[in-house]
CSV table of C-alpha atoms in Angstrom, one decimal:
chain,number,residue,atom,x,y,z
K,1,ALA,CA,-52.3,-70.2,-76.9
K,2,LYS,CA,-49.7,-67.5,-77.2
K,3,SER,CA,-46.7,-68.7,-77.5
K,4,PHE,CA,-44.9,-68.4,-74.2
K,5,MET,CA,-47.4,-66.2,-73.1
K,6,GLY,CA,-46.1,-64.3,-69.8
K,7,LYS,CA,-46.5,-64.9,-65.9
K,8,HIS,CA,-48.3,-61.7,-65.4
K,9,TYR,CA,-50.4,-62.0,-68.2
K,10,ARG,CA,-51.0,-65.5,-67.3
K,11,ASN,CA,-52.0,-64.9,-64.3
K,12,ASP,CA,-54.0,-61.9,-65.6
K,13,ALA,CA,-56.2,-64.5,-67.0
K,14,PHE,CA,-56.9,-66.4,-64.6
K,15,ASP,CA,-58.1,-64.0,-62.2
K,16,LYS,CA,-60.4,-62.3,-65.3
K,17,ILE,CA,-61.9,-66.9,-65.5
K,18,PHE,CA,-62.3,-66.8,-61.2
K,19,GLU,CA,-63.9,-62.7,-61.2
K,20,ASP,CA,-66.6,-63.8,-64.5
K,21,PHE,CA,-67.6,-67.1,-62.0
K,22,MET,CA,-68.1,-64.5,-59.3
K,23,GLU,CA,-70.4,-62.6,-60.7
K,24,THR,CA,-72.7,-65.4,-61.8
K,25,ILE,CA,-73.4,-65.8,-58.1
K,26,PRO,CA,-75.9,-63.3,-56.5
K,27,GLU,CA,-74.1,-60.1,-54.6
K,28,GLU,CA,-75.5,-60.9,-51.4
K,29,ASP,CA,-74.1,-64.1,-51.5
K,30,ARG,CA,-70.7,-63.4,-53.0
K,31,ASP,CA,-68.2,-62.6,-49.9
K,32,ALA,CA,-69.7,-65.4,-48.0
K,33,LYS,CA,-69.0,-67.9,-50.5
K,34,LYS,CA,-65.8,-66.5,-52.2
K,35,PRO,CA,-63.6,-67.9,-49.9
K,36,MET,CA,-65.4,-71.8,-51.0
K,37,CYS,CA,-64.9,-71.0,-54.4
K,38,GLN,CA,-61.0,-69.8,-54.9
K,39,ARG,CA,-60.0,-73.8,-52.9
K,40,TYR,CA,-62.2,-74.9,-54.8
K,41,TYR,CA,-61.7,-72.8,-58.2
K,42,GLY,CA,-57.2,-73.8,-57.0
K,43,ASP,CA,-57.7,-77.9,-57.4
K,44,VAL,CA,-59.8,-77.1,-60.7
K,45,GLN,CA,-57.0,-75.1,-62.2
K,46,TYR,CA,-54.6,-77.8,-60.5
K,47,HIS,CA,-56.7,-80.5,-62.6
K,48,ALA,CA,-56.8,-78.1,-65.7
K,49,MET,CA,-52.7,-77.7,-65.6
K,50,ARG,CA,-52.2,-81.0,-65.3
K,51,ASN,CA,-54.8,-82.2,-67.7
K,52,LEU,CA,-53.0,-79.9,-70.9
K,53,ILE,CA,-49.5,-81.1,-70.5
K,54,LEU,CA,-50.7,-84.9,-70.0
K,55,ASP,CA,-53.3,-85.2,-72.9
K,56,GLU,CA,-53.0,-82.1,-75.3
K,57,ARG,CA,-49.4,-82.4,-74.8
K,58,ILE,CA,-49.2,-78.5,-74.3
K,59,ARG,CA,-47.9,-76.3,-71.4
K,60,MET,CA,-49.7,-73.5,-69.6
K,61,ASP,CA,-47.5,-71.2,-71.6
K,62,GLY,CA,-47.9,-72.9,-74.6
K,63,ARG,CA,-44.5,-74.6,-74.9
K,64,LYS,CA,-44.0,-77.6,-76.2
K,65,LEU,CA,-42.9,-80.4,-73.0
K,66,ASP,CA,-39.5,-80.2,-74.8
K,67,GLU,CA,-39.2,-76.4,-74.9
K,68,ILE,CA,-36.5,-74.5,-73.6
K,69,ARG,CA,-37.4,-70.6,-73.6
K,70,PRO,CA,-36.1,-67.6,-75.4
K,71,ILE,CA,-32.7,-67.4,-73.7
K,72,TRP,CA,-30.5,-64.1,-73.8
K,73,ILE,CA,-27.2,-63.5,-72.9
K,74,GLU,CA,-24.9,-60.7,-72.1
K,75,THR,CA,-20.9,-60.9,-70.8
K,76,GLY,CA,-18.8,-57.5,-69.2
K,77,TYR,CA,-22.1,-56.4,-68.0
K,78,LEU,CA,-20.2,-54.9,-65.2
K,79,PRO,CA,-16.9,-52.5,-65.9
K,80,SER,CA,-16.2,-52.5,-62.4
K,81,ALA,CA,-15.9,-56.3,-61.7
K,82,HIS,CA,-12.7,-58.8,-63.1
K,83,GLY,CA,-15.7,-60.6,-65.2
K,84,SER,CA,-19.3,-60.6,-65.4
K,85,ALA,CA,-22.9,-62.1,-67.0
K,86,ILE,CA,-26.0,-61.6,-67.6
K,87,PHE,CA,-28.0,-64.4,-68.1
K,88,THR,CA,-32.1,-64.6,-68.9
K,89,ARG,CA,-33.9,-67.7,-69.9
K,90,GLY,CA,-37.7,-66.6,-70.2
K,91,GLU,CA,-39.1,-64.6,-67.2
K,92,THR,CA,-35.0,-65.8,-65.0
K,93,GLN,CA,-32.4,-63.9,-65.0
K,94,ALA,CA,-29.2,-64.0,-63.0
K,95,LEU,CA,-26.8,-61.3,-63.2
K,96,ALA,CA,-23.6,-63.4,-62.5
K,97,SER,CA,-20.1,-61.0,-61.5
K,98,CYS,CA,-16.9,-62.7,-60.4
K,99,THR,CA,-13.9,-61.4,-59.5
K,100,LEU,CA,-10.9,-63.0,-58.8
K,101,GLY,CA,-8.4,-62.6,-55.3
K,102,THR,CA,-4.6,-64.0,-53.8
K,103,LYS,CA,-3.8,-66.7,-51.2
K,104,LEU,CA,-4.8,-64.4,-48.8
K,105,ASP,CA,-8.6,-64.2,-49.9
K,106,GLU,CA,-9.0,-67.8,-49.1
K,107,GLN,CA,-12.0,-69.3,-46.9
K,108,THR,CA,-10.5,-70.4,-43.8
K,109,LEU,CA,-12.5,-73.5,-43.0
K,110,ASP,CA,-12.9,-73.9,-39.3
K,111,GLY,CA,-15.5,-77.0,-38.1
K,112,ALA,CA,-16.1,-79.6,-35.6
K,113,VAL,CA,-15.0,-82.6,-38.0
K,114,ILE,CA,-13.0,-80.3,-40.9
K,115,GLU,CA,-10.3,-78.2,-40.8
K,116,GLY,CA,-8.8,-76.1,-44.2
K,117,THR,CA,-9.2,-73.9,-46.5
K,118,ASN,CA,-11.6,-72.4,-49.5
K,119,ARG,CA,-10.6,-70.7,-52.9
K,120,PHE,CA,-13.8,-71.2,-54.9
K,121,MET,CA,-17.0,-69.0,-53.3
K,122,LEU,CA,-20.7,-68.1,-54.5
K,123,HIS,CA,-23.0,-66.7,-53.2
K,124,TYR,CA,-26.5,-66.5,-54.3
K,125,ASN,CA,-29.1,-63.4,-53.5
K,126,PHE,CA,-33.1,-64.2,-54.3
K,127,PRO,CA,-34.1,-60.5,-53.2
K,128,PRO,CA,-38.5,-60.1,-53.1
K,129,PHE,CA,-38.9,-57.6,-56.1
K,130,SER,CA,-37.2,-60.9,-57.8
K,131,VAL,CA,-40.8,-62.8,-57.3
K,132,GLY,CA,-42.8,-59.0,-57.3
K,133,GLU,CA,-42.9,-59.1,-53.4
K,134,VAL,CA,-42.6,-56.6,-51.1
K,135,LYS,CA,-40.6,-57.5,-48.1
K,136,ARG,CA,-37.1,-56.8,-45.6
K,137,ILE,CA,-34.6,-58.5,-47.0
K,138,GLY,CA,-33.3,-60.7,-44.2
K,139,SER,CA,-29.8,-62.3,-43.5
K,140,THR,CA,-29.3,-65.7,-45.9
K,141,GLY,CA,-32.5,-68.7,-46.3
K,142,ARG,CA,-32.7,-72.0,-46.8
K,143,ARG,CA,-33.3,-71.3,-49.8
K,144,GLU,CA,-30.1,-69.7,-50.3
K,145,ILE,CA,-28.0,-71.4,-49.4
K,146,GLY,CA,-29.0,-74.7,-51.3
K,147,HIS,CA,-29.4,-72.9,-54.0
K,148,GLY,CA,-25.5,-71.9,-53.8
K,149,ASN,CA,-24.6,-75.0,-52.9
K,150,LEU,CA,-26.0,-76.5,-56.1
K,151,ALA,CA,-24.3,-73.7,-58.2
K,152,ASN,CA,-20.8,-74.1,-56.1
K,153,ARG,CA,-20.9,-77.6,-56.6
K,154,ALA,CA,-21.9,-77.4,-59.9
K,155,LEU,CA,-19.1,-74.9,-61.1
K,156,LYS,CA,-16.5,-75.9,-58.7
K,157,PRO,CA,-15.1,-79.7,-60.1
K,158,MET,CA,-14.0,-77.5,-63.5
K,159,ILE,CA,-12.1,-74.7,-62.3
K,160,PRO,CA,-8.3,-75.8,-62.8
K,161,PHE,CA,-7.6,-75.1,-59.0
K,162,ASP,CA,-5.6,-78.4,-59.5
K,163,ASP,CA,-3.4,-75.5,-61.8
K,164,PRO,CA,-0.1,-74.6,-60.7
K,165,GLU,CA,-0.2,-71.2,-63.1
K,166,PHE,CA,-4.2,-71.3,-61.3
K,167,PRO,CA,-3.2,-69.6,-58.2
K,168,TYR,CA,-6.1,-67.2,-57.3
K,169,THR,CA,-9.4,-68.0,-55.2
K,170,VAL,CA,-12.1,-66.9,-56.8
K,171,ARG,CA,-15.5,-65.2,-56.1
K,172,ILE,CA,-18.9,-65.4,-57.8
K,173,VAL,CA,-21.6,-63.2,-56.8
K,174,SER,CA,-25.4,-64.1,-58.2
K,175,ASP,CA,-28.1,-61.7,-58.2
K,176,ILE,CA,-31.1,-63.0,-59.2
K,177,LEU,CA,-33.0,-60.0,-60.5
K,178,GLU,CA,-36.0,-61.7,-61.9
K,179,SER,CA,-37.3,-64.6,-61.5
K,180,ASN,CA,-39.9,-67.3,-62.5
K,181,GLY,CA,-38.2,-70.9,-62.5
K,182,SER,CA,-35.1,-72.2,-61.7
K,183,SER,CA,-32.3,-69.0,-60.7
K,184,SER,CA,-30.0,-72.0,-59.0
K,185,MET,CA,-29.7,-73.1,-62.7
K,186,ALA,CA,-29.8,-69.1,-64.2
K,187,THR,CA,-27.0,-68.7,-61.6
K,188,VAL,CA,-24.6,-71.9,-63.6
K,189,CYS,CA,-25.1,-70.5,-66.8
K,190,ALA,CA,-24.4,-67.0,-65.7
K,191,GLY,CA,-21.2,-68.2,-63.7
K,192,THR,CA,-19.3,-70.1,-66.5
K,193,LEU,CA,-20.1,-67.4,-68.4
K,194,ALA,CA,-19.0,-65.0,-65.6
K,195,LEU,CA,-15.7,-67.4,-64.8
K,196,LEU,CA,-14.9,-66.7,-68.8
K,197,ASP,CA,-15.1,-63.7,-69.2
K,198,CYS,CA,-12.8,-63.2,-66.3
K,199,GLY,CA,-9.8,-64.8,-67.9
K,200,VAL,CA,-10.7,-68.5,-65.7
K,201,LYS,CA,-9.8,-70.9,-68.5
K,202,MET,CA,-12.4,-73.6,-67.1
K,203,LYS,CA,-12.2,-77.4,-67.9
K,204,LYS,CA,-15.1,-77.6,-69.9
K,205,PRO,CA,-17.8,-74.7,-69.6
K,206,VAL,CA,-21.3,-75.9,-67.2
K,207,SER,CA,-24.9,-75.4,-67.3
K,208,GLY,CA,-28.3,-76.6,-66.1
K,209,ILE,CA,-31.7,-76.4,-66.6
K,210,ALA,CA,-34.8,-77.7,-64.1
K,211,MET,CA,-37.0,-80.7,-65.6
K,212,GLY,CA,-40.3,-81.4,-64.5
K,213,LEU,CA,-42.1,-84.1,-63.8
K,214,ILE,CA,-46.0,-84.7,-64.2
K,215,SER,CA,-47.8,-88.2,-63.3
K,216,GLU,CA,-51.2,-89.9,-63.7
K,217,GLU,CA,-51.5,-91.4,-60.5
K,218,GLY,CA,-53.6,-95.1,-61.0
K,219,THR,CA,-52.4,-94.5,-64.8
K,220,ASP,CA,-49.1,-95.4,-66.8
K,221,LYS,CA,-49.9,-91.4,-68.2
K,222,TYR,CA,-47.0,-89.1,-67.5
K,223,ALA,CA,-45.0,-86.2,-68.8
K,224,ILE,CA,-41.7,-84.8,-68.5
K,225,LEU,CA,-41.1,-81.4,-68.9
K,226,SER,CA,-37.8,-79.0,-70.2
K,227,ASP,CA,-36.7,-76.2,-68.0
K,228,ILE,CA,-40.0,-75.4,-66.4
K,229,MET,CA,-41.7,-72.4,-64.4
K,230,GLY,CA,-42.4,-71.8,-61.2
K,231,ASP,CA,-45.8,-72.8,-61.6
K,232,GLU,CA,-45.1,-76.1,-63.1
K,233,ASP,CA,-42.9,-76.4,-60.4
K,234,HIS,CA,-45.7,-75.6,-57.7
K,235,LEU,CA,-48.6,-77.5,-59.4
K,236,GLY,CA,-46.2,-80.3,-60.6
K,237,ASP,CA,-45.2,-84.5,-59.1
K,238,MET,CA,-40.7,-83.5,-59.0
K,239,ASP,CA,-38.5,-80.6,-60.3
K,240,PHE,CA,-35.4,-81.9,-60.8
K,241,LYS,CA,-32.1,-79.6,-61.6
K,242,VAL,CA,-28.9,-81.6,-63.0
K,243,CYS,CA,-26.0,-79.1,-64.2
K,244,GLY,CA,-23.3,-80.7,-66.1
K,245,THR,CA,-20.5,-80.9,-69.1
K,246,GLU,CA,-21.2,-81.5,-73.0
K,247,ASP,CA,-19.4,-84.9,-71.3
K,248,GLY,CA,-21.1,-85.6,-68.0
K,249,ILE,CA,-22.9,-84.4,-64.7
K,250,THR,CA,-21.0,-81.9,-62.4
K,251,ALA,CA,-23.6,-81.8,-59.6
K,252,CYS,CA,-27.9,-82.3,-59.1
Protein backbone atom coordinates (compact mmCIF):
# COMPACT_ATOMS: atom_id res chain seq x y z
CA ALA A 1 0.00 0.00 0.00
CA LYS A 2 1.20 3.50 -0.84
CA SER A 3 1.35 5.58 2.35
CA PHE A 4 -1.47 8.15 2.54
CA MET A 5 -2.84 6.99 -0.81
CA GLY A 6 -5.04 9.76 -2.18
CA LYS A 7 -8.80 9.39 -2.74
CA HIS A 8 -8.58 9.63 -6.55
CA TYR A 9 -5.63 7.24 -6.73
CA ARG A 10 -7.54 4.74 -4.58
CA ASN A 11 -10.80 5.12 -6.52
CA ASP A 12 -8.97 4.58 -9.83
CA ALA A 13 -7.38 1.41 -8.42
CA PHE A 14 -10.81 0.10 -7.30
CA ASP A 15 -12.30 0.92 -10.72
CA LYS A 16 -9.48 -0.96 -12.46
CA ILE A 17 -10.16 -4.14 -10.40
CA PHE A 18 -13.83 -3.96 -11.45
CA GLU A 19 -12.99 -3.31 -15.11
CA ASP A 20 -10.49 -6.19 -15.15
CA PHE A 21 -13.18 -8.50 -13.75
CA MET A 22 -15.73 -7.33 -16.37
CA GLU A 23 -13.20 -8.22 -19.09
CA THR A 24 -13.43 -11.87 -18.00
CA ILE A 25 -17.19 -11.96 -18.85
CA PRO A 26 -18.08 -12.67 -22.52
CA GLU A 27 -18.80 -9.38 -24.31
CA GLU A 28 -22.41 -10.23 -25.21
CA ASP A 29 -23.29 -10.82 -21.49
CA ARG A 30 -21.51 -7.78 -20.06
CA ASP A 31 -24.29 -5.19 -20.22
CA ALA A 32 -26.87 -7.55 -18.72
CA LYS A 33 -24.61 -8.66 -15.88
CA LYS A 34 -23.02 -5.29 -15.02
CA PRO A 35 -25.63 -4.10 -12.43
CA MET A 36 -25.44 -7.43 -10.57
CA CYS A 37 -21.61 -7.38 -10.68
CA GLN A 38 -21.59 -3.83 -9.29
CA ARG A 39 -23.81 -4.86 -6.38
CA TYR A 40 -21.64 -7.86 -5.45
CA TYR A 41 -18.44 -5.86 -5.99
CA GLY A 42 -19.74 -3.30 -3.47
CA ASP A 43 -20.25 -6.11 -0.93
CA VAL A 44 -16.74 -7.52 -1.55
CA GLN A 45 -15.20 -4.05 -1.21
CA TYR A 46 -17.11 -3.47 2.07
CA HIS A 47 -15.86 -6.72 3.64
CA ALA A 48 -12.31 -6.36 2.25
CA MET A 49 -11.91 -2.88 3.77
CA ARG A 50 -13.28 -3.97 7.15
CA ASN A 51 -11.18 -7.17 7.26
CA LEU A 52 -8.01 -5.23 6.36
CA ILE A 53 -8.61 -2.96 9.38
CA LEU A 54 -9.79 -5.67 11.81
CA ASP A 55 -7.23 -8.35 10.92
CA GLU A 56 -4.17 -6.50 9.61
CA ARG A 57 -4.71 -3.23 11.57
CA ILE A 58 -4.00 -1.15 8.47
CA ARG A 59 -6.29 1.32 6.72
CA MET A 60 -7.22 1.84 3.08
CA ASP A 61 -4.77 4.70 2.61
CA GLY A 62 -1.93 2.84 4.34
CA ARG A 63 -2.26 4.56 7.74
CA LYS A 64 -2.07 2.92 11.15
CA LEU A 65 -5.30 3.01 13.22
CA ASP A 66 -4.23 5.98 15.36
CA GLU A 67 -2.35 7.88 12.64
CA ILE A 68 -3.52 11.38 11.65
CA ARG A 69 -3.18 12.60 8.06
CA PRO A 70 -0.55 15.32 7.36
CA ILE A 71 -1.63 18.78 8.57
CA TRP A 72 -0.83 22.06 6.81
CA ILE A 73 -1.84 25.45 8.22
CA GLU A 74 -1.53 29.08 7.20
CA THR A 75 -2.95 32.04 9.14
CA GLY A 76 -3.62 35.59 7.91
CA TYR A 77 -4.60 34.10 4.55
CA LEU A 78 -7.22 36.75 3.63
CA PRO A 79 -5.87 40.29 4.04
CA SER A 80 -9.32 41.96 4.23
CA ALA A 81 -10.84 39.87 7.04
CA HIS A 82 -9.93 40.75 10.64
CA GLY A 83 -8.59 37.23 11.05
CA SER A 84 -8.36 34.17 8.79
CA ALA A 85 -6.82 30.72 8.60
CA ILE A 86 -6.60 27.86 6.16
CA PHE A 87 -6.46 24.43 7.75
CA THR A 88 -5.74 21.27 5.76
CA ARG A 89 -5.74 17.71 7.09
CA GLY A 90 -5.10 15.16 4.35
CA GLU A 91 -7.65 15.93 1.63
CA THR A 92 -9.93 18.02 3.86
CA GLN A 93 -9.44 21.78 3.76
CA ALA A 94 -11.34 24.62 5.48
CA LEU A 95 -10.84 28.35 4.98
CA ALA A 96 -12.15 30.27 8.00
CA SER A 97 -12.56 34.05 8.15
CA CYS A 98 -13.30 35.90 11.38
CA THR A 99 -14.73 39.42 11.69
CA LEU A 100 -15.54 41.47 14.79
CA GLY A 101 -18.53 43.80 14.99
CA THR A 102 -20.17 46.06 17.57
CA LYS A 103 -23.26 45.57 19.74
CA LEU A 104 -25.33 46.76 16.74
CA ASP A 105 -24.29 43.59 14.86
CA GLU A 106 -25.74 41.19 17.46
CA GLN A 107 -28.26 38.67 16.20
CA THR A 108 -31.75 39.14 17.65
CA LEU A 109 -33.32 35.88 18.86
CA ASP A 110 -37.10 35.91 18.72
CA GLY A 111 -38.41 32.35 19.01
CA ALA A 112 -41.57 30.85 20.43
CA VAL A 113 -39.92 30.11 23.78
CA ILE A 114 -36.61 32.06 23.63
CA GLU A 115 -35.84 35.72 23.35
CA GLY A 116 -32.56 37.57 23.54
CA THR A 117 -29.45 38.27 21.52
CA ASN A 118 -26.52 36.25 20.23
CA ARG A 119 -22.99 37.61 19.89
CA PHE A 120 -21.41 34.62 18.11
CA MET A 121 -22.36 33.40 14.64
CA LEU A 122 -20.64 30.62 12.71
CA HIS A 123 -21.53 29.82 9.12
CA TYR A 124 -20.40 26.55 7.53
CA ASN A 125 -20.52 26.35 3.73
CA PHE A 126 -20.09 23.03 1.94
CA PRO A 127 -20.05 23.76 -1.81
CA PRO A 128 -20.50 20.78 -4.20
CA PHE A 129 -17.04 21.31 -5.77
CA SER A 130 -15.40 20.29 -2.46
CA VAL A 131 -16.25 16.65 -3.26
CA GLY A 132 -16.00 16.95 -7.05
CA GLU A 133 -19.76 17.17 -7.68
CA VAL A 134 -21.60 19.22 -10.29
CA LYS A 135 -24.60 20.63 -8.43
CA ARG A 136 -26.19 24.00 -7.98
CA ILE A 137 -25.58 25.73 -4.66
CA GLY A 138 -29.03 25.83 -3.05
CA SER A 139 -30.26 27.02 0.33
CA THR A 140 -28.65 25.88 3.57
CA GLY A 141 -29.34 22.17 4.09
CA ARG A 142 -29.68 19.87 7.10
CA ARG A 143 -26.01 18.92 6.83
CA GLU A 144 -24.67 22.49 6.87
CA ILE A 145 -26.92 23.45 9.80
CA GLY A 146 -25.84 20.39 11.84
CA HIS A 147 -22.13 20.68 11.17
CA GLY A 148 -22.16 24.46 11.65
CA ASN A 149 -23.99 24.04 14.97
CA LEU A 150 -21.41 21.51 16.21
CA ALA A 151 -18.51 23.86 15.37
CA ASN A 152 -20.41 26.77 16.94
CA ARG A 153 -20.94 24.85 20.22
CA ALA A 154 -17.29 23.75 20.24
CA LEU A 155 -15.85 27.27 19.99
CA LYS A 156 -18.37 29.46 21.84
CA PRO A 157 -17.45 28.55 25.48
CA MET A 158 -13.81 29.56 24.90
CA ILE A 159 -14.56 33.07 23.54
CA PRO A 160 -14.35 35.63 26.41
CA PHE A 161 -17.91 37.02 26.15
CA ASP A 162 -18.05 37.33 29.97
CA ASP A 163 -15.11 39.79 29.91
CA PRO A 164 -16.26 43.47 29.91
CA GLU A 165 -13.05 44.26 27.97
CA PHE A 166 -14.44 42.17 25.07
CA PRO A 167 -17.59 43.94 23.79
CA TYR A 168 -17.51 42.46 20.28
CA THR A 169 -19.93 40.48 18.17
CA VAL A 170 -18.00 37.66 16.44
CA ARG A 171 -18.75 36.08 13.10
CA ILE A 172 -16.83 33.15 11.59
CA VAL A 173 -17.44 31.89 8.06
CA SER A 174 -15.93 28.51 7.18
CA ASP A 175 -15.76 27.55 3.52
CA ILE A 176 -14.92 23.91 2.84
CA LEU A 177 -12.65 23.94 -0.20
CA GLU A 178 -11.98 20.19 -0.28
CA SER A 179 -13.50 17.37 1.74
CA ASN A 180 -12.59 13.77 2.46
CA GLY A 181 -13.90 13.25 5.97
CA SER A 182 -14.52 15.49 8.96
CA SER A 183 -14.88 18.98 7.52
CA SER A 184 -16.77 20.09 10.67
CA MET A 185 -13.67 19.29 12.73
CA ALA A 186 -11.48 21.19 10.23
CA THR A 187 -13.89 24.10 10.76
CA VAL A 188 -13.26 23.98 14.53
CA CYS A 189 -9.46 23.98 14.04
CA ALA A 190 -9.56 26.71 11.37
CA GLY A 191 -12.04 28.69 13.52
CA THR A 192 -9.68 28.66 16.53
CA LEU A 193 -6.77 29.81 14.36
CA ALA A 194 -8.87 32.58 12.74
CA LEU A 195 -10.02 33.81 16.19
CA LEU A 196 -6.43 33.91 17.44
CA ASP A 197 -5.31 35.64 14.20
CA CYS A 198 -8.11 38.17 14.87
CA GLY A 199 -6.61 38.94 18.29
CA VAL A 200 -9.42 37.33 20.31
CA LYS A 201 -7.97 36.23 23.67
CA MET A 202 -9.54 32.77 23.76
CA LYS A 203 -9.56 31.05 27.15
CA LYS A 204 -7.99 28.00 25.50
CA PRO A 205 -7.58 26.85 21.88
CA VAL A 206 -10.13 24.27 20.67
CA SER A 207 -9.57 21.49 18.13
CA GLY A 208 -11.18 18.21 17.13
CA ILE A 209 -11.04 15.14 14.92
CA ALA A 210 -13.57 12.50 13.88
CA MET A 211 -13.14 9.07 15.43
CA GLY A 212 -14.50 5.92 13.81
CA LEU A 213 -15.54 2.46 14.98
CA ILE A 214 -15.51 -0.80 13.02
CA SER A 215 -16.63 -3.99 14.75
CA GLU A 216 -17.35 -7.56 13.71
CA GLU A 217 -20.75 -8.99 14.62
CA GLY A 218 -20.69 -12.12 16.74
CA THR A 219 -17.05 -11.65 17.82
CA ASP A 220 -15.22 -9.27 20.15
CA LYS A 221 -13.08 -7.89 17.29
CA TYR A 222 -13.19 -4.11 16.89
CA ALA A 223 -11.01 -1.20 15.76
CA ILE A 224 -11.09 2.47 16.77
CA LEU A 225 -9.87 4.81 14.03
CA SER A 226 -8.47 8.31 14.51
CA ASP A 227 -9.19 10.99 11.88
CA ILE A 228 -11.50 9.01 9.58
CA MET A 229 -11.80 9.76 5.88
CA GLY A 230 -14.95 9.64 3.74
CA ASP A 231 -14.72 5.93 2.79
CA GLU A 232 -14.31 4.87 6.43
CA ASP A 233 -17.32 7.00 7.40
CA HIS A 234 -19.34 5.36 4.61
CA LEU A 235 -18.19 1.73 5.12
CA GLY A 236 -17.67 1.81 8.91
CA ASP A 237 -20.16 1.43 11.75
CA MET A 238 -20.01 4.75 13.55
CA ASP A 239 -18.33 8.14 13.52
CA PHE A 240 -17.94 10.18 16.66
CA LYS A 241 -16.74 13.77 16.60
CA VAL A 242 -15.13 15.18 19.72
CA CYS A 243 -13.94 18.77 20.15
CA GLY A 244 -12.22 20.27 23.13
CA THR A 245 -9.26 21.95 24.74
CA GLU A 246 -6.27 20.33 26.42
CA ASP A 247 -8.37 20.10 29.61
CA GLY A 248 -11.85 19.05 28.54
CA ILE A 249 -14.55 18.49 25.92
CA THR A 250 -16.55 21.50 24.66
CA ALA A 251 -18.81 19.66 22.18
CA CYS A 252 -19.37 16.21 20.69
